[in-house]
Tab-separated table of C-alpha atoms and ligand atoms in Angstrom:
chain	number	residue	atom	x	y	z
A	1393	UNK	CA	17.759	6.762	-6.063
A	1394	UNK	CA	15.642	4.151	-3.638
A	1395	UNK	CA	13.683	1.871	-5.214
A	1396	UNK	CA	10.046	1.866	-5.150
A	1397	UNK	CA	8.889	-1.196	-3.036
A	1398	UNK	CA	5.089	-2.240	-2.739
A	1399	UNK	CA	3.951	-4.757	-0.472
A	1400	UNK	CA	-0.275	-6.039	-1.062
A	1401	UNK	CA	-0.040	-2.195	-2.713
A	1402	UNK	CA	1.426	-0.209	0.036
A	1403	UNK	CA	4.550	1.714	-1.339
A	1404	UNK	CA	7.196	0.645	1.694
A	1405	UNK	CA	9.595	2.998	3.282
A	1406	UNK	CA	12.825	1.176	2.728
A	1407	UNK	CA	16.025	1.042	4.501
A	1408	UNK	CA	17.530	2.431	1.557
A	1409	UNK	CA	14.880	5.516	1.882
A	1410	UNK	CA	16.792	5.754	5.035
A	1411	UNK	CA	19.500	7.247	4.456
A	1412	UNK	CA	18.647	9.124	1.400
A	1413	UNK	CA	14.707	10.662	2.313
A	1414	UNK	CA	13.502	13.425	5.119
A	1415	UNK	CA	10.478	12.290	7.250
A	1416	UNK	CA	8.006	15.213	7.609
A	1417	UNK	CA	6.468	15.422	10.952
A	1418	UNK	CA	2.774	17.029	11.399
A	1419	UNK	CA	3.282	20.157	13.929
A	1420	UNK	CA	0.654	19.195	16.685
A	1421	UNK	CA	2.603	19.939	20.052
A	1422	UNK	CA	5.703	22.314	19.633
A	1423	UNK	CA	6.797	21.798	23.378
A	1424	UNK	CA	7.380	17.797	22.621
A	1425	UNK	CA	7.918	17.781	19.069
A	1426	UNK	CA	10.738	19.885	19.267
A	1427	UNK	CA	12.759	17.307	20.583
A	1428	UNK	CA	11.695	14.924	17.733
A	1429	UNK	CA	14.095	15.995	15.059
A	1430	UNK	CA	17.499	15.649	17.463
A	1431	UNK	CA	15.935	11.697	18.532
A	1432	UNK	CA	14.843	10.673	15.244
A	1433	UNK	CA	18.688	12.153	13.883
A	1434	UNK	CA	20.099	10.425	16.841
A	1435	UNK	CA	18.646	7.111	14.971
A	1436	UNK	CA	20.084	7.696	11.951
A	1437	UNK	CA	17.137	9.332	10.344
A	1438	UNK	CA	16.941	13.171	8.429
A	1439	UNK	CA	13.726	14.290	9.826
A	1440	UNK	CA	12.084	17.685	10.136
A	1441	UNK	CA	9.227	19.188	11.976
A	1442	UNK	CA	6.813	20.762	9.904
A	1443	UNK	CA	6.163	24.781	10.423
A	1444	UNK	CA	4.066	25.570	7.761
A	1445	UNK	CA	0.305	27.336	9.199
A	1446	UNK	CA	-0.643	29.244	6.164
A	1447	UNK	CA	-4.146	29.468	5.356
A	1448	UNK	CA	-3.685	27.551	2.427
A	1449	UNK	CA	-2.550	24.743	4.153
A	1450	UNK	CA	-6.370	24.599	5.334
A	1451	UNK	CA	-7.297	24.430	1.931
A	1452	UNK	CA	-5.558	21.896	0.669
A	1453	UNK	CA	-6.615	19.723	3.657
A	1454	UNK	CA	-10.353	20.735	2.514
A	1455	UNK	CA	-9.571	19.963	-1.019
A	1456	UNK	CA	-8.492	16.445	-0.452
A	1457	UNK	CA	-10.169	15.266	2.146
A	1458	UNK	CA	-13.734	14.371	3.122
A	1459	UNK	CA	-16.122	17.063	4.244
A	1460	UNK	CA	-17.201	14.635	6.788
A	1461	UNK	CA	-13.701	13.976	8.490
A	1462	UNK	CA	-12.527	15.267	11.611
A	1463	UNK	CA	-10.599	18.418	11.752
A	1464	UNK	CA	-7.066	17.067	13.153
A	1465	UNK	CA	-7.099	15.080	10.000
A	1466	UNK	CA	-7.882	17.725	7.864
A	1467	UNK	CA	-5.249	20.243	9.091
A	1468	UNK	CA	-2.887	17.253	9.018
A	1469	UNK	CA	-3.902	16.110	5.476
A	1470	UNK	CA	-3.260	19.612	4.274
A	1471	UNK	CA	-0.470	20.553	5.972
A	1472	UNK	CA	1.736	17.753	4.561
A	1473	UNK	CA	-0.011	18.858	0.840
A	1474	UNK	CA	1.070	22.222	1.312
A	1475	UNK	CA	4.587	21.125	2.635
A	1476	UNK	CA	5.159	19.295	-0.111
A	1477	UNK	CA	3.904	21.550	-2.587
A	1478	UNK	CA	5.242	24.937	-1.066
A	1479	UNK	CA	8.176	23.430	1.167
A	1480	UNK	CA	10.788	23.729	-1.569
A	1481	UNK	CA	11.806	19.749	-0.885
A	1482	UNK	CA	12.877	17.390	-3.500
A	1483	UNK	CA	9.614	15.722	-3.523
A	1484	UNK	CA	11.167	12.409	-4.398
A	1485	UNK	CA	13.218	11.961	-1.004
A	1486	UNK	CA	10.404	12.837	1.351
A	1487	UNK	CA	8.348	10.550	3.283
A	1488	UNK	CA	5.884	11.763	5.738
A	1489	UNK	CA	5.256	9.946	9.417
A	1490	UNK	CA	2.297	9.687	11.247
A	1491	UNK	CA	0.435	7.570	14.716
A	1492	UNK	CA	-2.077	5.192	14.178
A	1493	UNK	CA	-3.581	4.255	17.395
A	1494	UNK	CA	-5.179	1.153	16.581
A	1495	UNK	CA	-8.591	1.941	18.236
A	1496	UNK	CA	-12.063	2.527	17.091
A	1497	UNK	CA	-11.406	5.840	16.655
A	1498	UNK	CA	-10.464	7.680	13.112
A	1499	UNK	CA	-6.824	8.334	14.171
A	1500	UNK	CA	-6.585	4.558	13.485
A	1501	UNK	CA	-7.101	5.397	9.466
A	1502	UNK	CA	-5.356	9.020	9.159
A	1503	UNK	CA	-2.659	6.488	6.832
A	1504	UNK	CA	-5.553	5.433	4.691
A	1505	UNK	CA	-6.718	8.749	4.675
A	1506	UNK	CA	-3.158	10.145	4.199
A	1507	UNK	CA	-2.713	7.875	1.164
A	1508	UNK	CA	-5.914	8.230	-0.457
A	1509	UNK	CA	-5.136	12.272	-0.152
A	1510	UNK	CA	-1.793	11.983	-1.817
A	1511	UNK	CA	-3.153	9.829	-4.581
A	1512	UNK	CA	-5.499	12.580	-5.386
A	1513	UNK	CA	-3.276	15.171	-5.165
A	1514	UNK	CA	-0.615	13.178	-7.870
A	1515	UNK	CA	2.042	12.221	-4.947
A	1516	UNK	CA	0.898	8.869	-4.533
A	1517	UNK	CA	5.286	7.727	-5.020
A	1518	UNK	CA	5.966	9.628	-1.268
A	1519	UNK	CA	5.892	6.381	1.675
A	1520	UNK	CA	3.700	7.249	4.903
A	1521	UNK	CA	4.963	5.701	7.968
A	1522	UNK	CA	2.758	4.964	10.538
A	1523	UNK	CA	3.981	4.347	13.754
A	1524	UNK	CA	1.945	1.883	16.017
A	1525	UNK	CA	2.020	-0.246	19.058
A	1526	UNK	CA	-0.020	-3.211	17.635
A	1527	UNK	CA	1.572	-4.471	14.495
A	1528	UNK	CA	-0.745	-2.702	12.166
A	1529	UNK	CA	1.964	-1.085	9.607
A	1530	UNK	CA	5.307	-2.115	9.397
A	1531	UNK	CA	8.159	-0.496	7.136
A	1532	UNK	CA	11.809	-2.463	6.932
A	1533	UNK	CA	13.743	1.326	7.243
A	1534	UNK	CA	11.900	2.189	10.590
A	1535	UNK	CA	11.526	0.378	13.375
A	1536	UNK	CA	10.267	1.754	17.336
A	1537	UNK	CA	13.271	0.145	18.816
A	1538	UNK	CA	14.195	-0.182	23.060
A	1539	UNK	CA	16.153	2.827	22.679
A	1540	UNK	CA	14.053	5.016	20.477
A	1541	UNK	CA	11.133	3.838	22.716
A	1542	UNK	CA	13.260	5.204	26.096
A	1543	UNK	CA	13.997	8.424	23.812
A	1544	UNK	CA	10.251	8.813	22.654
A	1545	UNK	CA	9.304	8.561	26.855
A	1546	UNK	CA	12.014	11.340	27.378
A	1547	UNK	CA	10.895	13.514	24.369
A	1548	UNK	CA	7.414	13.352	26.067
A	1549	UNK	CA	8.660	14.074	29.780
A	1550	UNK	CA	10.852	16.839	28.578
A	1551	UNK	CA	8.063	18.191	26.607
A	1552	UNK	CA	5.223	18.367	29.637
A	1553	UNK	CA	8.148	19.315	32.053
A	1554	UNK	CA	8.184	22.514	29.425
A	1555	UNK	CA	4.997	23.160	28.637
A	1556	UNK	CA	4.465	23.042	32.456
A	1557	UNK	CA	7.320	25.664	33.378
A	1558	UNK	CA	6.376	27.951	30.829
A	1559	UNK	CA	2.637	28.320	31.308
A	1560	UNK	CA	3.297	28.679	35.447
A	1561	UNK	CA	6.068	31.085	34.915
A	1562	UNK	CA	5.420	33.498	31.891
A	1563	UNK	CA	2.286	34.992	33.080
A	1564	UNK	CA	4.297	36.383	36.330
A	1565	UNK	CA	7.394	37.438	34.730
A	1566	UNK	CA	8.671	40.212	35.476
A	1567	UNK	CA	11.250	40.933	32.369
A	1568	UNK	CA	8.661	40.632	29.608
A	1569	UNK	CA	9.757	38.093	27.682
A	1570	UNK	CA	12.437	36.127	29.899
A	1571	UNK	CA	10.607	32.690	30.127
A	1572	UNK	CA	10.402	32.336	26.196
A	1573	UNK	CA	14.259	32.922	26.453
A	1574	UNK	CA	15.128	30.797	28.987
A	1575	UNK	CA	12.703	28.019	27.346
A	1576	UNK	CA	14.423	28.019	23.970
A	1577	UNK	CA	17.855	27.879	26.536
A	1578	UNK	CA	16.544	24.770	28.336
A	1579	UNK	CA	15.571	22.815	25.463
A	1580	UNK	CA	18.552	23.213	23.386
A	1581	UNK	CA	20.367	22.234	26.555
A	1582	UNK	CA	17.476	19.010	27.235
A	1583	UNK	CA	18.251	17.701	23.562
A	1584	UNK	CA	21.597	16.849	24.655
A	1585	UNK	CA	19.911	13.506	26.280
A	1586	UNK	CA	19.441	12.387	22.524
A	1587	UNK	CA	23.082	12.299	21.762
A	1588	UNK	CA	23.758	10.130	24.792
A	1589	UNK	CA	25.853	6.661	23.768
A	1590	UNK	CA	24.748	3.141	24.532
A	1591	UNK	CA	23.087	2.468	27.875
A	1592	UNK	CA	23.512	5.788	29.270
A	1593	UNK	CA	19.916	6.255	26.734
A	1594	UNK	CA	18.420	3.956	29.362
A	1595	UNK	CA	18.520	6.156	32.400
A	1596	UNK	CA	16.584	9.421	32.389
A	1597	UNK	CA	19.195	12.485	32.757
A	1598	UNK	CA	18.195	13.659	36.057
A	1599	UNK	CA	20.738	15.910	36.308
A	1600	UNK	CA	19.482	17.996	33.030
A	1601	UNK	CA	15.835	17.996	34.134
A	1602	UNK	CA	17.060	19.094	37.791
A	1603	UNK	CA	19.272	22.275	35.922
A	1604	UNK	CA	16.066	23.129	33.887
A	1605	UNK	CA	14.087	23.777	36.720
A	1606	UNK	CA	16.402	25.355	38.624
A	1607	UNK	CA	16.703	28.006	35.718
A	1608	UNK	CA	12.905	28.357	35.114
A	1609	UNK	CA	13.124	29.171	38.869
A	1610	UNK	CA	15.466	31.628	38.611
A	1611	UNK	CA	13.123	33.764	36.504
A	1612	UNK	CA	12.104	36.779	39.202
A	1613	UNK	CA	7.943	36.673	39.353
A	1614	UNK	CA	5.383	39.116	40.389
A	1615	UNK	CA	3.181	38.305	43.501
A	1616	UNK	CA	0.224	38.841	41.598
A	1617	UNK	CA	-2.332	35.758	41.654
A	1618	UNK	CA	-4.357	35.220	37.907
A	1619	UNK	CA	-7.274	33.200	37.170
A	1620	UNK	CA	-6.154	29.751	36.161
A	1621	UNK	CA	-7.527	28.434	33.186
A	1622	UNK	CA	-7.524	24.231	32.192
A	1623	UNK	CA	-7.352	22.988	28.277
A	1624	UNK	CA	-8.588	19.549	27.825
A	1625	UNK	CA	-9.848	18.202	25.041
A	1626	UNK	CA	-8.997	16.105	21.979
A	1627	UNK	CA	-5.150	15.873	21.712
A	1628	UNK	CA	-5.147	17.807	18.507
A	1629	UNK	CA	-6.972	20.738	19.333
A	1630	UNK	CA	-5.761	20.459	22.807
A	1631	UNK	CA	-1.738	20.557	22.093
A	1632	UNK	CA	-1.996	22.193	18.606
A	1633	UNK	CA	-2.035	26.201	17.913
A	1634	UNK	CA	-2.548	25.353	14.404
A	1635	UNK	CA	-5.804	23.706	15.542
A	1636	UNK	CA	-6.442	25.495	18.190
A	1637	UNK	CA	-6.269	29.018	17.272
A	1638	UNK	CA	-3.678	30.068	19.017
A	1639	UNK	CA	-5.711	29.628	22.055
A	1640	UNK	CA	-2.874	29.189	25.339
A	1641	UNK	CA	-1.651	32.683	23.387
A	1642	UNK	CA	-4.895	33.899	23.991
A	1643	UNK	CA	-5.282	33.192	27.474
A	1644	UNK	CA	-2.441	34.291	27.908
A	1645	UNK	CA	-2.977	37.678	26.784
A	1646	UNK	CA	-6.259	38.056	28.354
A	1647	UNK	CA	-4.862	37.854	31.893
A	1648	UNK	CA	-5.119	33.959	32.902
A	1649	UNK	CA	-2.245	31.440	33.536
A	1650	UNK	CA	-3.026	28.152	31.533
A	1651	UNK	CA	-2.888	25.079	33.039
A	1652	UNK	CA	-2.979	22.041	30.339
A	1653	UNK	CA	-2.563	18.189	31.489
A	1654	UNK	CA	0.715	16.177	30.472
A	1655	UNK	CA	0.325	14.409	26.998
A	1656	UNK	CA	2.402	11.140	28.431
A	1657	UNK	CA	-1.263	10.638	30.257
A	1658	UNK	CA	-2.573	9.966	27.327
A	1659	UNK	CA	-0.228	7.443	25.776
A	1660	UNK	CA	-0.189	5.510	29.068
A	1661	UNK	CA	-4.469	5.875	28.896
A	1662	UNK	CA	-4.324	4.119	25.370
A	1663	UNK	CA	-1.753	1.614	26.597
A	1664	UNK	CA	-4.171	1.134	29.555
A	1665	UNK	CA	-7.432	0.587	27.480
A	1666	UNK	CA	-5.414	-2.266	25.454
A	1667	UNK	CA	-4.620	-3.999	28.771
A	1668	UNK	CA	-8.224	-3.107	29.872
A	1669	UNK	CA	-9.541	-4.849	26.617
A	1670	UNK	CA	-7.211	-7.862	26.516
A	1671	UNK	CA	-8.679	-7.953	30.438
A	1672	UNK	CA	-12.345	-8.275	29.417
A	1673	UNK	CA	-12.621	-9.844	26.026
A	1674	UNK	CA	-9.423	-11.531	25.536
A	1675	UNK	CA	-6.029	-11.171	23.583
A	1676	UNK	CA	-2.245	-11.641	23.530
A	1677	UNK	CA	-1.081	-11.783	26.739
A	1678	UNK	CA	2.668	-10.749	26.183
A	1679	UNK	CA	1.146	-7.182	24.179
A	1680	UNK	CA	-0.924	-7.043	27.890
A	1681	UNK	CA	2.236	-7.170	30.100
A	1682	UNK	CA	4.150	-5.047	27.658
A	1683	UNK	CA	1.945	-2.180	27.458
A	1684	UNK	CA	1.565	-2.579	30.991
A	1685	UNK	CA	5.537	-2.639	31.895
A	1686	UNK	CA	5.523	0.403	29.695
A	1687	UNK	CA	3.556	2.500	31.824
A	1688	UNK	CA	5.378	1.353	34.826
A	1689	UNK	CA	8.760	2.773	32.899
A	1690	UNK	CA	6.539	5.631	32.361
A	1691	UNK	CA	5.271	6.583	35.871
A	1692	UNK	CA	8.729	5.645	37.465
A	1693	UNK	CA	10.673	8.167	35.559
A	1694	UNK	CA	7.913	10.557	36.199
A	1695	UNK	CA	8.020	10.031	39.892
A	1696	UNK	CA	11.601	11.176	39.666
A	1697	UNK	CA	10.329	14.434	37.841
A	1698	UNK	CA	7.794	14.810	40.586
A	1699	UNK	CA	10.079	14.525	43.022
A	1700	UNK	CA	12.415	17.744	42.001
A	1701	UNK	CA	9.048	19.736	41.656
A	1702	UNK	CA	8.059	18.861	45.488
A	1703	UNK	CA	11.126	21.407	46.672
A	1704	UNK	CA	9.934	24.181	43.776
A	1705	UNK	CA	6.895	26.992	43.653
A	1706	UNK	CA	6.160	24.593	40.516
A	1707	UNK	CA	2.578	22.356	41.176
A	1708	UNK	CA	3.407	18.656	41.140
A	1709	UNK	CA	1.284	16.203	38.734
A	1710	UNK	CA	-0.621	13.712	39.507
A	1711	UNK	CA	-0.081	9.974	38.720
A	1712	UNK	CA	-1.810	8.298	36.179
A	1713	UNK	CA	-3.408	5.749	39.010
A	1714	UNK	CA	-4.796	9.082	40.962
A	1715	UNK	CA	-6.437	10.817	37.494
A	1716	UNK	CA	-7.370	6.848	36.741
A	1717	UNK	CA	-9.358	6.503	39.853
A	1718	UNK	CA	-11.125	10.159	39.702
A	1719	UNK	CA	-13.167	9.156	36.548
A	1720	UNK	CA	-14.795	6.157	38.531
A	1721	UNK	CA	-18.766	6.703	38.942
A	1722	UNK	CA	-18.322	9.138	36.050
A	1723	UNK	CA	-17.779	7.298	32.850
A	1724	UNK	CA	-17.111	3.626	32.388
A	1725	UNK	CA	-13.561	2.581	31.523
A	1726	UNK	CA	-14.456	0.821	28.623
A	1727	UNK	CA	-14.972	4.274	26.903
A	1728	UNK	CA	-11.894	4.529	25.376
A	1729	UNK	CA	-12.588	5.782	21.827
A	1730	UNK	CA	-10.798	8.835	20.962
A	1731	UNK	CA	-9.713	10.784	24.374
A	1732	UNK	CA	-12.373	8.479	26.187
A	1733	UNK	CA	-12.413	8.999	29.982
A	1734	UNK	CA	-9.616	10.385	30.329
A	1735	UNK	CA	-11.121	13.671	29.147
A	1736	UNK	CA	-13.728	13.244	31.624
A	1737	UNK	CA	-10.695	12.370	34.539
A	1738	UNK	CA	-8.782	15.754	33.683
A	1739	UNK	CA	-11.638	17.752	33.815
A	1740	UNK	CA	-12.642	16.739	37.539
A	1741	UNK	CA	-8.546	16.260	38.034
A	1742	UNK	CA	-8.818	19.928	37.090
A	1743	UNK	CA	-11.580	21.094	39.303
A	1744	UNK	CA	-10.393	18.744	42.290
A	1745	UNK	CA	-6.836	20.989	42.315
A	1746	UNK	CA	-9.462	23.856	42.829
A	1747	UNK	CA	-8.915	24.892	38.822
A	1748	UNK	CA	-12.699	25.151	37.937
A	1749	UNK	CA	-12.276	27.087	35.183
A	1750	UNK	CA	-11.890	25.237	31.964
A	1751	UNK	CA	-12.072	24.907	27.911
A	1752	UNK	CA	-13.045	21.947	26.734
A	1753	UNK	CA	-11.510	22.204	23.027
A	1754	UNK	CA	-14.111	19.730	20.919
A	1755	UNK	CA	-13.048	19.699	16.962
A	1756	UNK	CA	-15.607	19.343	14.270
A	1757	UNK	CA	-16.600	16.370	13.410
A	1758	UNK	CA	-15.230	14.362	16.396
A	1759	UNK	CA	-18.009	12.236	17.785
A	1760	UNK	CA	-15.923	10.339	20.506
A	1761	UNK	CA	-14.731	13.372	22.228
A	1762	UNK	CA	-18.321	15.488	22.516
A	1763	UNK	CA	-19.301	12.448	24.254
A	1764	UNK	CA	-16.862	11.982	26.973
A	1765	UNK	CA	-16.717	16.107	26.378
A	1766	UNK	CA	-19.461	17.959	26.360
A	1767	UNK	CA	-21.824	15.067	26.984
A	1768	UNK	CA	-20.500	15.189	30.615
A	1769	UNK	CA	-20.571	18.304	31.511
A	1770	UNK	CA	-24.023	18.392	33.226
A	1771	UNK	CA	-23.320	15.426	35.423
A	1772	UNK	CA	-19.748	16.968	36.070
A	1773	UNK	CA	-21.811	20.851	36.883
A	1774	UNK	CA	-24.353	18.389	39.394
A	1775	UNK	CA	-21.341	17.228	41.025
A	1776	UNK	CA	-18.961	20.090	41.307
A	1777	UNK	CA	-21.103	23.156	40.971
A	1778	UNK	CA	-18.046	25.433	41.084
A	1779	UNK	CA	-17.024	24.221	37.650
A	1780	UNK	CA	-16.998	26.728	34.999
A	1781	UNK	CA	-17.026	24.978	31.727
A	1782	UNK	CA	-16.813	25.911	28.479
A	1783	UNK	CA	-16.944	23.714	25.312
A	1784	UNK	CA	-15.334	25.351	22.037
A	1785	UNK	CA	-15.908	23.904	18.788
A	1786	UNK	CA	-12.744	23.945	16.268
A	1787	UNK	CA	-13.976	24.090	12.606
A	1788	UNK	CA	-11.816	25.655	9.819
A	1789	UNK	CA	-14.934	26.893	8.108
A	1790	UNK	CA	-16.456	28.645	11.022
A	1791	UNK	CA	-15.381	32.273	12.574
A	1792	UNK	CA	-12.857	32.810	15.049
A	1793	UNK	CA	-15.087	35.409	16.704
A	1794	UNK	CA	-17.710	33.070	18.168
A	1795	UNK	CA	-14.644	31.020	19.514
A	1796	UNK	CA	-13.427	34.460	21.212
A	1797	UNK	CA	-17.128	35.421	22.777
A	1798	UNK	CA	-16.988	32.143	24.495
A	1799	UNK	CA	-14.083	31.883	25.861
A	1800	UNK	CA	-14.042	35.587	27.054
A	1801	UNK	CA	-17.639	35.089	28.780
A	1802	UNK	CA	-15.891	31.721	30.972
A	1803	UNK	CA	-13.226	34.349	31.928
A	1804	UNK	CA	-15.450	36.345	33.124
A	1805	UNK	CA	-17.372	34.136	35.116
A	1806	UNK	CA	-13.374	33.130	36.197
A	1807	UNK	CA	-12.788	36.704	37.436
A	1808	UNK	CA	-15.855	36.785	38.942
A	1809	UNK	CA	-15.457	33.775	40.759
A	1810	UNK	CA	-12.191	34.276	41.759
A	1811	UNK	CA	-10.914	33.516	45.361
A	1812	UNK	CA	-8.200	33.621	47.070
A	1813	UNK	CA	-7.395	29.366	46.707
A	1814	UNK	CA	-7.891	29.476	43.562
A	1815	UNK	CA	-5.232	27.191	41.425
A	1816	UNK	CA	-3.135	27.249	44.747
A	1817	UNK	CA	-0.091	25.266	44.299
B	2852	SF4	S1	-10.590	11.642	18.535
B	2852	SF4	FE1	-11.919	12.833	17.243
B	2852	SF4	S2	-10.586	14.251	16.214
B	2852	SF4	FE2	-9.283	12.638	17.017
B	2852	SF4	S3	-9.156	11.176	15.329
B	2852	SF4	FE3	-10.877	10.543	16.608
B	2852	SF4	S4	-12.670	11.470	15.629
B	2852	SF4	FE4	-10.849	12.517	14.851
């Protein structure tokens, strides 16, 4: 068995808890994380996306952590308690794995949190891996090398590319039930990137993205035109059914196509605010140039993406430059706590492709994101008084039903509303 390793009191994960333990992954976005088990296995590591959603898991995340905390952390918290205690794992080969942004924002202590929890709760011998860009953690058994850092960009691209062809195509099907099947087809088929040898890693796998498409297309549509609905919010709540409620399900079944922005904009936004920091106050100018030749990596491999879409009924994304520039005369750059102005850049992104209708997912206890949230809503409604906003609140402890009554009355207004341009491709 591994040897227990502290360093200043932090139990390490080791490289010999490499090849013995199974990392736990938090379930937060299924279309990206499913690709997370085949990369991390790729790199030598047993890991395993968590599934569990029981309402215990809730729980234990209120048990054993602050009342005060934010919800992600909560449902995080308590879904690696419940894993461990219900999962049926040998609790002495587990670690778990988690981000730490680095920022001012709580993600930046969901480890400390994390540990403290397990302490608590008697598991205080299971290693927490954090994985960050600045240096924060480190563990000797896992590293963010080149080529899990070109995998990670994939997972991501793969992931919006689904989450994208799903939510434009299932609400038009017209074999109930195709899309799902020709999802779970594509991605098995995508994760064959992961298992890719030596350099080939390096260059995205055109050709796979191309024959994913191609078979999304192939799905026969109604004509029919639904109200399209926008999700923005904190990244949680946003990505998350766990957190959110279920809530692109929802929309889903109450007649609307759902239209959420890709995640990668959000990693390239925090690499972004690090440049924009090092910029104005100072800093290490190699992390500067490498978070910066990151996002150029990034938004050429997207461009490729983009391109395929142009000859498709599919919409095409924006760059991270054009959803950059939108939030200017809004919100200042330098408001990059939590989802920062890039919340405030999707939702006018979303109203500027003529998508006014949106739900701005908020969880408890998140003061960053009801600022560059709700807090901007009435400037956004003075500017664009189309937009048909709608802030939800996600707090374990409250009921689902006043969740429901909002979101039903900003469909409403949708249907009302609706015209003929509305979410046109
Ligand atoms: S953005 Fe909000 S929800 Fe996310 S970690 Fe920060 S405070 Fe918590």
């Amino acid at each position: 068995m591994a040897k227990l390793i502290y360093e200043d009191g932090r139990l390490l994960f080791t490289k010999e808890m490499k090849e013995e333990y199974t990392i736990l992954i938090p379930s937060m976005a299924p279309y990206h994380f499913e690709f997370f088990t085949h990369l991390l296995q790729t790199e030598g590591y047993k890991a395993e996306v968590l599934k569990n959603t029981s309402f215990d898991l809730i729980h234990e995340g209120m048990k054993y952590t602050h009342n005060d905390i934010c919800v992600p952390a909560m449902l995080v918290i308590g879904q690696f308690i419940n894993a461990i205690k219900e999962g049926g794992y040998d609790i002495h080969k587990i670690a778990v794995i988690i981000t730490q942004t680095g920022g001012g924002c709580r993600a930046s202590n969901y480890v400390s949190l994390i540990r403290k929890a397990f302490k608590k709760a008697g598991y205080e011998f299971i290693p927490i891996i954090s994985v960050n860009a600045s240096g924060m953690e480190k563990n000797p058994g896992f590293q963010i090398t080149t080529k899990i850092l070109f995998k990670l960009i994939n997972a991501l691209i793969f992931g919006d590319l689904l989450m994208q062809l799903v939510n434009e195509t299932k609400p038009y099907e017209q074999i109930k039930g195709q899309t799902m099947e020709v999802y779970h087809k594509v991605a098995n088929e995508l994760n064959e990137y992961f298992y890719y040898h030596n350099f080939r890693v390096f260059f995205q796998p055109n050709a796979l993205i191309h024959k994913a498409i191609k078979q999304f297309e192939a799905i026969k549509t109604i004509e029919h035109h639904k109200p399209v609905v926008g999700v923005v919010g904190e990244i949680y709540v946003k990505y998350s059914p766990l957190g959110n409620n279920n809530l692109e399900q929802l929309l889903q079944s109450e007649g609307c196509e759902v239209l959420t922005p890709n995640m990668l904009d959000f990693f390239m936004y925090s690499f972004d605010s690090t440049v924009h920091d090092i910029k104005k106050y100072g800093g290490s100018f190699i992390q500067s140039m490498t978070f910066s030749l990151i996002n150029k990596v990034i938004e050429h491999r997207r461009n490729k993406v983009r391109k395929i879409l142009k000859n498709t009924r599919y919409r095409v994304p924006k760059t991270f430059k054009h959803i950059k520039s939108l939030a200017k005369g809004f919100i200042d750059y330098g408001t990059h706590v939590g989802e920062g102005w890039l919340l405030t850049a999707e939702m006018i992104e979303l109203i500027e492709q003529d998508v006014p209708n949106i739900v701005c997912t908020q969880p408890f206890g998140c003061l960053p994101n009801h600022i560059a949230g709700k807090g901007m809503i009435k400037k956004l409604k003075q500017h664009y008084p189309s937009a048909n906003i709608v802030t939800i609140d996600y707090d374990t402890s409250a009921t689902e039903i006043n969740q429901l009554n909002r979101i039903k009355l900003m469909i409403s207004n949708a249907v009302q509303k609706e015209t003929p341009s509305n979410g046109q491709r």
